[in-house]
Amino acid sequence: LFCAHIFLRRRRQTRLRRDVSSVVRSSDLVHDTDEVLDLIVNEAARLLGASASWIRLLEGDDLVIRANTDSIADYLAGSLPTVAVKEGTSTAGHVMATKKPLVTEDAVESEFTSPERRLLLDKYGIHGRAAVPMVANDRSIGVLFVADKRIRRFTDHEVSLLSAFADQASLALEKARLLNEAEREKERSDALYQVSNRLAGAHDTDEVLDLIVNEAARLLDTDASFLRLLKDDRLAPRSEE
């Protein structure tokens, strides 16, 4: 009986690994980042037999919700952004700071749960929880969660599978960032080339300066741009946008 139990567990682990690999391959075919993240949270919850899954990403100084299963939407709607990325604070902040998974058998009783969040967890019946870091270029960028309505401790193998999903989400986000940077660089190069051609055909100095400040503001996406030129030992405005 013991041997049969070991055999069934290993077969289930093999099947889960195969399923994760299948999700990873299918996500490579998806070009929209939001669609990739939605796929990952839904498949992570399904394969781990969890009640819910969600992703918090670092945007500015806050860790905000970027993707989630529908089953956790009501809880997250009342959940405030996590601010401090620091050990011993919130679950998300702690996981990002340490870059290590955190497994909690009952999130309601966790030392990382604030009184306000404890009330929310209890209200929506969220107990067992696992959180793994999302890392890109050795930099923490977010956290992937799974949670269950049961008091449950996710196994090391399940956490390993969750980490595989987190790695895939991080890769998708990094690809999107690099693509956006490349597109912006191309746009700027094309614009500079066009500006150079227009400058070559401009003979009036004021026209040249007006063109420069307007294009500078546009390419740098700023509200204004202006030039000051030295005149009688003073810097005086010459052209502005």
mmCIF file of C-alpha atoms in Angstrom:
data_model
loop_
_atom_site.group_PDB
_atom_site.id
_atom_site.type_symbol
_atom_site.label_atom_id
_atom_site.label_comp_id
_atom_site.label_asym_id
_atom_site.label_seq_id
_atom_site.Cartn_x
_atom_site.Cartn_y
_atom_site.Cartn_z
ATOM 1 C CA LEU A 1 0.000 0.000 0.000
ATOM 2 C CA PHE A 2 2.852 2.377 0.865
ATOM 3 C CA CYS A 3 4.591 1.614 -2.452
ATOM 4 C CA ALA A 4 1.346 2.233 -4.325
ATOM 5 C CA HIS A 5 0.968 5.588 -2.581
ATOM 6 C CA ILE A 6 4.527 6.589 -3.576
ATOM 7 C CA PHE A 7 3.892 5.478 -7.163
ATOM 8 C CA LEU A 8 0.667 7.499 -7.430
ATOM 9 C CA ARG A 9 2.304 10.581 -5.934
ATOM 10 C CA ARG A 10 5.233 10.407 -8.358
ATOM 11 C CA ARG A 11 2.893 9.867 -11.289
ATOM 12 C CA ARG A 12 0.870 12.929 -10.228
ATOM 13 C CA GLN A 13 4.060 14.986 -9.907
ATOM 14 C CA THR A 14 5.162 13.908 -13.388
ATOM 15 C CA ARG A 15 1.764 14.844 -14.800
ATOM 16 C CA LEU A 16 1.883 18.254 -13.106
ATOM 17 C CA ARG A 17 5.352 18.939 -14.504
ATOM 18 C CA ARG A 18 4.091 17.998 -17.973
ATOM 19 C CA ASP A 19 1.073 20.267 -17.553
ATOM 20 C CA VAL A 20 3.257 23.182 -16.419
ATOM 21 C CA SER A 21 5.517 22.673 -19.442
ATOM 22 C CA SER A 22 2.449 22.718 -21.677
ATOM 23 C CA VAL A 23 1.287 26.023 -20.170
ATOM 24 C CA VAL A 24 4.774 27.489 -20.575
ATOM 25 C CA ARG A 25 4.849 26.532 -24.258
ATOM 26 C CA SER A 26 1.369 27.928 -24.879
ATOM 27 C CA SER A 27 2.250 31.208 -23.139
ATOM 28 C CA ASP A 28 5.155 31.624 -25.571
ATOM 29 C CA LEU A 29 2.548 31.850 -28.330
ATOM 30 C CA VAL A 30 0.728 34.698 -26.566
ATOM 31 C CA HIS A 31 2.034 38.186 -27.325
ATOM 32 C CA ASP A 32 -0.209 40.226 -25.024
ATOM 33 C CA THR A 33 1.367 40.435 -21.550
ATOM 34 C CA ASP A 34 -1.961 40.716 -19.708
ATOM 35 C CA GLU A 35 -3.190 37.604 -21.502
ATOM 36 C CA VAL A 36 -0.040 35.721 -20.464
ATOM 37 C CA LEU A 37 -0.452 36.712 -16.809
ATOM 38 C CA ASP A 38 -4.152 35.786 -16.833
ATOM 39 C CA LEU A 39 -3.260 32.396 -18.297
ATOM 40 C CA ILE A 40 -0.613 31.828 -15.626
ATOM 41 C CA VAL A 41 -2.802 32.625 -12.586
ATOM 42 C CA ASN A 42 -5.674 30.502 -13.868
ATOM 43 C CA GLU A 43 -3.471 27.522 -14.707
ATOM 44 C CA ALA A 44 -1.499 27.808 -11.454
ATOM 45 C CA ALA A 45 -4.730 27.606 -9.454
ATOM 46 C CA ARG A 46 -6.020 24.711 -11.558
ATOM 47 C CA LEU A 47 -2.878 22.572 -11.461
ATOM 48 C CA LEU A 48 -2.270 23.076 -7.758
ATOM 49 C CA GLY A 49 -5.926 22.475 -6.917
ATOM 50 C CA ALA A 50 -6.090 25.885 -5.237
ATOM 51 C CA SER A 51 -9.103 28.128 -4.808
ATOM 52 C CA ALA A 52 -7.425 31.213 -6.267
ATOM 53 C CA SER A 53 -4.266 32.772 -7.636
ATOM 54 C CA TRP A 54 -3.095 36.330 -8.223
ATOM 55 C CA ILE A 55 -0.052 38.425 -9.096
ATOM 56 C CA ARG A 56 1.181 41.600 -7.449
ATOM 57 C CA LEU A 57 3.703 43.669 -9.433
ATOM 58 C CA LEU A 58 5.880 46.545 -8.303
ATOM 59 C CA GLU A 59 4.683 49.778 -9.921
ATOM 60 C CA GLY A 60 6.480 52.798 -8.532
ATOM 61 C CA ASP A 61 6.547 52.278 -4.776
ATOM 62 C CA ASP A 62 3.449 50.061 -4.603
ATOM 63 C CA LEU A 63 2.802 46.376 -5.146
ATOM 64 C CA VAL A 64 -0.447 46.361 -7.118
ATOM 65 C CA ILE A 65 -2.695 43.619 -8.461
ATOM 66 C CA ARG A 66 -1.899 42.873 -12.110
ATOM 67 C CA ALA A 67 -3.733 39.560 -12.701
ATOM 68 C CA ASN A 68 -6.056 37.311 -10.714
ATOM 69 C CA THR A 69 -8.545 34.483 -10.967
ATOM 70 C CA ASP A 70 -12.197 35.529 -10.818
ATOM 71 C CA SER A 71 -12.586 33.560 -7.578
ATOM 72 C CA ILE A 72 -10.461 36.052 -5.620
ATOM 73 C CA ALA A 73 -11.744 39.288 -7.206
ATOM 74 C CA ASP A 74 -14.007 40.316 -4.321
ATOM 75 C CA TYR A 75 -11.260 39.882 -1.738
ATOM 76 C CA LEU A 76 -8.731 41.810 -3.831
ATOM 77 C CA ALA A 77 -11.216 44.631 -4.444
ATOM 78 C CA GLY A 78 -11.085 45.436 -0.742
ATOM 79 C CA SER A 79 -7.355 44.842 -0.413
ATOM 80 C CA LEU A 80 -5.025 47.851 -0.272
ATOM 81 C CA PRO A 81 -1.748 48.038 -2.239
ATOM 82 C CA THR A 82 1.327 46.769 -0.438
ATOM 83 C CA VAL A 83 3.814 49.583 0.008
ATOM 84 C CA ALA A 84 6.849 48.376 1.948
ATOM 85 C CA VAL A 85 9.180 45.937 0.190
ATOM 86 C CA LYS A 86 10.909 44.870 3.373
ATOM 87 C CA GLU A 87 11.485 41.736 5.430
ATOM 88 C CA GLY A 88 8.943 41.117 8.167
ATOM 89 C CA THR A 89 6.266 43.414 6.747
ATOM 90 C CA SER A 90 3.480 42.073 4.544
ATOM 91 C CA THR A 91 3.693 38.688 2.820
ATOM 92 C CA ALA A 92 4.319 40.265 -0.583
ATOM 93 C CA GLY A 93 6.852 42.753 0.766
ATOM 94 C CA HIS A 94 8.702 40.018 2.673
ATOM 95 C CA VAL A 95 8.821 37.637 -0.297
ATOM 96 C CA MET A 96 10.134 40.370 -2.597
ATOM 97 C CA ALA A 97 12.770 41.474 -0.102
ATOM 98 C CA THR A 98 14.057 37.952 0.600
ATOM 99 C CA LYS A 99 13.470 36.528 -2.918
ATOM 100 C CA LYS A 100 12.310 33.334 -1.209
ATOM 101 C CA PRO A 101 8.928 31.538 -1.219
ATOM 102 C CA LEU A 102 6.686 31.849 1.815
ATOM 103 C CA VAL A 103 4.168 29.125 2.662
ATOM 104 C CA THR A 104 1.466 29.695 5.267
ATOM 105 C CA GLU A 105 -0.851 26.952 6.467
ATOM 106 C CA ASP A 106 -3.430 29.524 7.575
ATOM 107 C CA ALA A 107 -2.967 33.092 6.305
ATOM 108 C CA VAL A 108 -5.403 34.392 8.931
ATOM 109 C CA GLU A 109 -2.906 33.429 11.636
ATOM 110 C CA SER A 110 0.224 34.555 9.790
ATOM 111 C CA GLU A 111 2.635 36.957 11.498
ATOM 112 C CA PHE A 112 2.799 38.895 8.213
ATOM 113 C CA THR A 113 -0.946 39.566 8.160
ATOM 114 C CA SER A 114 -2.131 42.961 9.389
ATOM 115 C CA PRO A 115 -5.318 43.172 11.506
ATOM 116 C CA GLU A 116 -7.172 44.827 8.607
ATOM 117 C CA ARG A 117 -6.130 42.145 6.135
ATOM 118 C CA ARG A 118 -6.870 39.430 8.712
ATOM 119 C CA LEU A 119 -10.506 40.546 8.769
ATOM 120 C CA LEU A 120 -10.676 40.356 4.969
ATOM 121 C CA LEU A 121 -9.112 36.897 4.864
ATOM 122 C CA ASP A 122 -11.535 35.655 7.492
ATOM 123 C CA LYS A 123 -14.491 37.250 5.689
ATOM 124 C CA TYR A 124 -13.708 35.513 2.397
ATOM 125 C CA GLY A 125 -12.530 32.263 3.962
ATOM 126 C CA ILE A 126 -8.946 32.334 2.679
ATOM 127 C CA HIS A 127 -6.566 30.103 4.613
ATOM 128 C CA GLY A 128 -3.767 28.043 3.032
ATOM 129 C CA ARG A 129 -1.470 30.278 0.990
ATOM 130 C CA ALA A 130 1.837 30.159 -0.888
ATOM 131 C CA ALA A 131 3.721 33.108 -2.340
ATOM 132 C CA VAL A 132 6.778 32.954 -4.604
ATOM 133 C CA PRO A 133 8.953 35.823 -5.867
ATOM 134 C CA MET A 134 9.011 36.994 -9.464
ATOM 135 C CA VAL A 135 12.564 37.967 -10.403
ATOM 136 C CA ALA A 136 14.048 39.540 -13.544
ATOM 137 C CA ASN A 137 17.786 40.222 -13.882
ATOM 138 C CA ASP A 138 18.199 39.415 -10.185
ATOM 139 C CA ARG A 139 15.674 42.148 -9.328
ATOM 140 C CA SER A 140 12.391 41.422 -7.550
ATOM 141 C CA ILE A 141 9.505 42.649 -9.685
ATOM 142 C CA GLY A 142 6.488 41.004 -8.058
ATOM 143 C CA VAL A 143 4.903 38.038 -6.296
ATOM 144 C CA LEU A 144 2.749 35.142 -7.490
ATOM 145 C CA PHE A 145 0.216 33.804 -4.967
ATOM 146 C CA VAL A 146 -2.009 30.762 -4.697
ATOM 147 C CA ALA A 147 -4.532 30.344 -1.906
ATOM 148 C CA ASP A 148 -7.054 27.807 -0.699
ATOM 149 C CA LYS A 149 -10.222 28.019 1.335
ATOM 150 C CA ARG A 150 -8.934 25.075 3.368
ATOM 151 C CA ILE A 151 -6.275 25.194 6.052
ATOM 152 C CA ARG A 152 -3.559 23.681 3.918
ATOM 153 C CA ARG A 153 0.200 23.623 3.656
ATOM 154 C CA PHE A 154 1.368 23.616 0.037
ATOM 155 C CA THR A 155 4.128 21.033 -0.458
ATOM 156 C CA ASP A 156 7.687 21.744 -1.582
ATOM 157 C CA HIS A 157 6.848 20.198 -4.947
ATOM 158 C CA GLU A 158 3.793 22.427 -5.366
ATOM 159 C CA VAL A 159 5.880 25.486 -4.463
ATOM 160 C CA SER A 160 8.434 24.391 -7.059
ATOM 161 C CA LEU A 161 5.689 24.241 -9.679
ATOM 162 C CA LEU A 162 4.443 27.659 -8.605
ATOM 163 C CA SER A 163 7.985 29.020 -8.963
ATOM 164 C CA ALA A 164 8.059 27.693 -12.543
ATOM 165 C CA PHE A 165 4.934 29.742 -13.259
ATOM 166 C CA ALA A 166 6.495 32.799 -11.598
ATOM 167 C CA ASP A 167 9.600 32.434 -13.765
ATOM 168 C CA GLN A 168 7.444 32.299 -16.879
ATOM 169 C CA ALA A 169 5.512 35.404 -15.815
ATOM 170 C CA SER A 170 8.783 37.250 -15.131
ATOM 171 C CA LEU A 171 10.122 36.237 -18.537
ATOM 172 C CA ALA A 172 6.988 37.503 -20.288
ATOM 173 C CA LEU A 173 7.225 40.846 -18.498
ATOM 174 C CA GLU A 174 10.941 41.198 -19.271
ATOM 175 C CA LYS A 175 10.322 40.415 -22.938
ATOM 176 C CA ALA A 176 7.593 43.050 -23.035
ATOM 177 C CA ARG A 177 9.874 45.617 -21.381
ATOM 178 C CA LEU A 178 12.709 44.986 -23.843
ATOM 179 C CA LEU A 179 10.305 45.117 -26.777
ATOM 180 C CA ASN A 180 8.851 48.424 -25.607
ATOM 181 C CA GLU A 181 12.345 49.857 -25.152
ATOM 182 C CA ALA A 182 13.335 48.742 -28.660
ATOM 183 C CA GLU A 183 10.172 50.264 -30.132
ATOM 184 C CA ARG A 184 10.762 53.565 -28.309
ATOM 185 C CA GLU A 185 14.379 53.660 -29.452
ATOM 186 C CA LYS A 186 13.333 53.037 -33.057
ATOM 187 C CA GLU A 187 10.691 55.757 -32.823
ATOM 188 C CA ARG A 188 13.258 58.217 -31.490
ATOM 189 C CA SER A 189 15.822 57.284 -34.136
ATOM 190 C CA ASP A 190 13.254 57.711 -36.916
ATOM 191 C CA ALA A 191 12.134 61.048 -35.470
ATOM 192 C CA LEU A 192 15.717 62.324 -35.151
ATOM 193 C CA TYR A 193 16.381 61.346 -38.742
ATOM 194 C CA GLN A 194 13.298 63.237 -39.887
ATOM 195 C CA VAL A 195 14.256 66.250 -37.782
ATOM 196 C CA SER A 196 17.765 66.231 -39.260
ATOM 197 C CA ASN A 197 16.319 66.242 -42.762
ATOM 198 C CA ARG A 198 13.985 69.112 -41.910
ATOM 199 C CA LEU A 199 16.811 71.058 -40.283
ATOM 200 C CA ALA A 200 18.937 70.619 -43.392
ATOM 201 C CA GLY A 201 16.218 72.291 -45.439
ATOM 202 C CA ALA A 202 15.523 75.108 -42.975
ATOM 203 C CA HIS A 203 17.272 78.427 -43.647
ATOM 204 C CA ASP A 204 15.592 80.639 -41.077
ATOM 205 C CA THR A 205 17.238 80.443 -37.610
ATOM 206 C CA ASP A 206 13.992 80.955 -35.705
ATOM 207 C CA GLU A 207 12.367 78.186 -37.709
ATOM 208 C CA VAL A 208 15.238 75.819 -36.809
ATOM 209 C CA LEU A 209 15.040 76.655 -33.106
ATOM 210 C CA ASP A 210 11.244 76.304 -33.013
ATOM 211 C CA LEU A 211 11.540 72.921 -34.691
ATOM 212 C CA ILE A 212 14.129 71.757 -32.149
ATOM 213 C CA VAL A 213 12.161 72.695 -29.018
ATOM 214 C CA ASN A 214 8.919 71.230 -30.372
ATOM 215 C CA GLU A 215 10.525 67.928 -31.366
ATOM 216 C CA ALA A 216 12.473 67.718 -28.095
ATOM 217 C CA ALA A 217 9.247 68.045 -26.095
ATOM 218 C CA ARG A 218 7.475 65.496 -28.272
ATOM 219 C CA LEU A 219 10.213 62.855 -28.250
ATOM 220 C CA LEU A 220 10.857 63.161 -24.512
ATOM 221 C CA ASP A 221 7.106 63.289 -23.789
ATOM 222 C CA THR A 222 7.401 66.446 -21.693
ATOM 223 C CA ASP A 223 4.983 69.338 -21.265
ATOM 224 C CA ALA A 224 7.421 71.987 -22.469
ATOM 225 C CA SER A 225 10.839 72.739 -23.909
ATOM 226 C CA PHE A 226 12.696 76.023 -24.331
ATOM 227 C CA LEU A 227 16.040 77.532 -25.320
ATOM 228 C CA ARG A 228 18.010 80.243 -23.598
ATOM 229 C CA LEU A 229 20.834 81.917 -25.523
ATOM 230 C CA LEU A 230 23.582 84.142 -24.221
ATOM 231 C CA LYS A 231 22.892 87.787 -25.010
ATOM 232 C CA ASP A 232 24.758 90.720 -23.419
ATOM 233 C CA ASP A 233 26.170 88.444 -20.716
ATOM 234 C CA ARG A 234 22.681 87.153 -19.860
ATOM 235 C CA LEU A 235 20.793 84.001 -20.782
ATOM 236 C CA ALA A 236 17.633 85.154 -22.528
ATOM 237 C CA PRO A 237 14.721 83.056 -23.849
ATOM 238 C CA ARG A 238 14.930 82.570 -27.599
ATOM 239 C CA SER A 239 12.425 79.886 -28.435
ATOM 240 C CA GLU A 240 9.948 77.813 -26.434
ATOM 241 C CA GLU A 241 7.195 75.243 -26.853
#
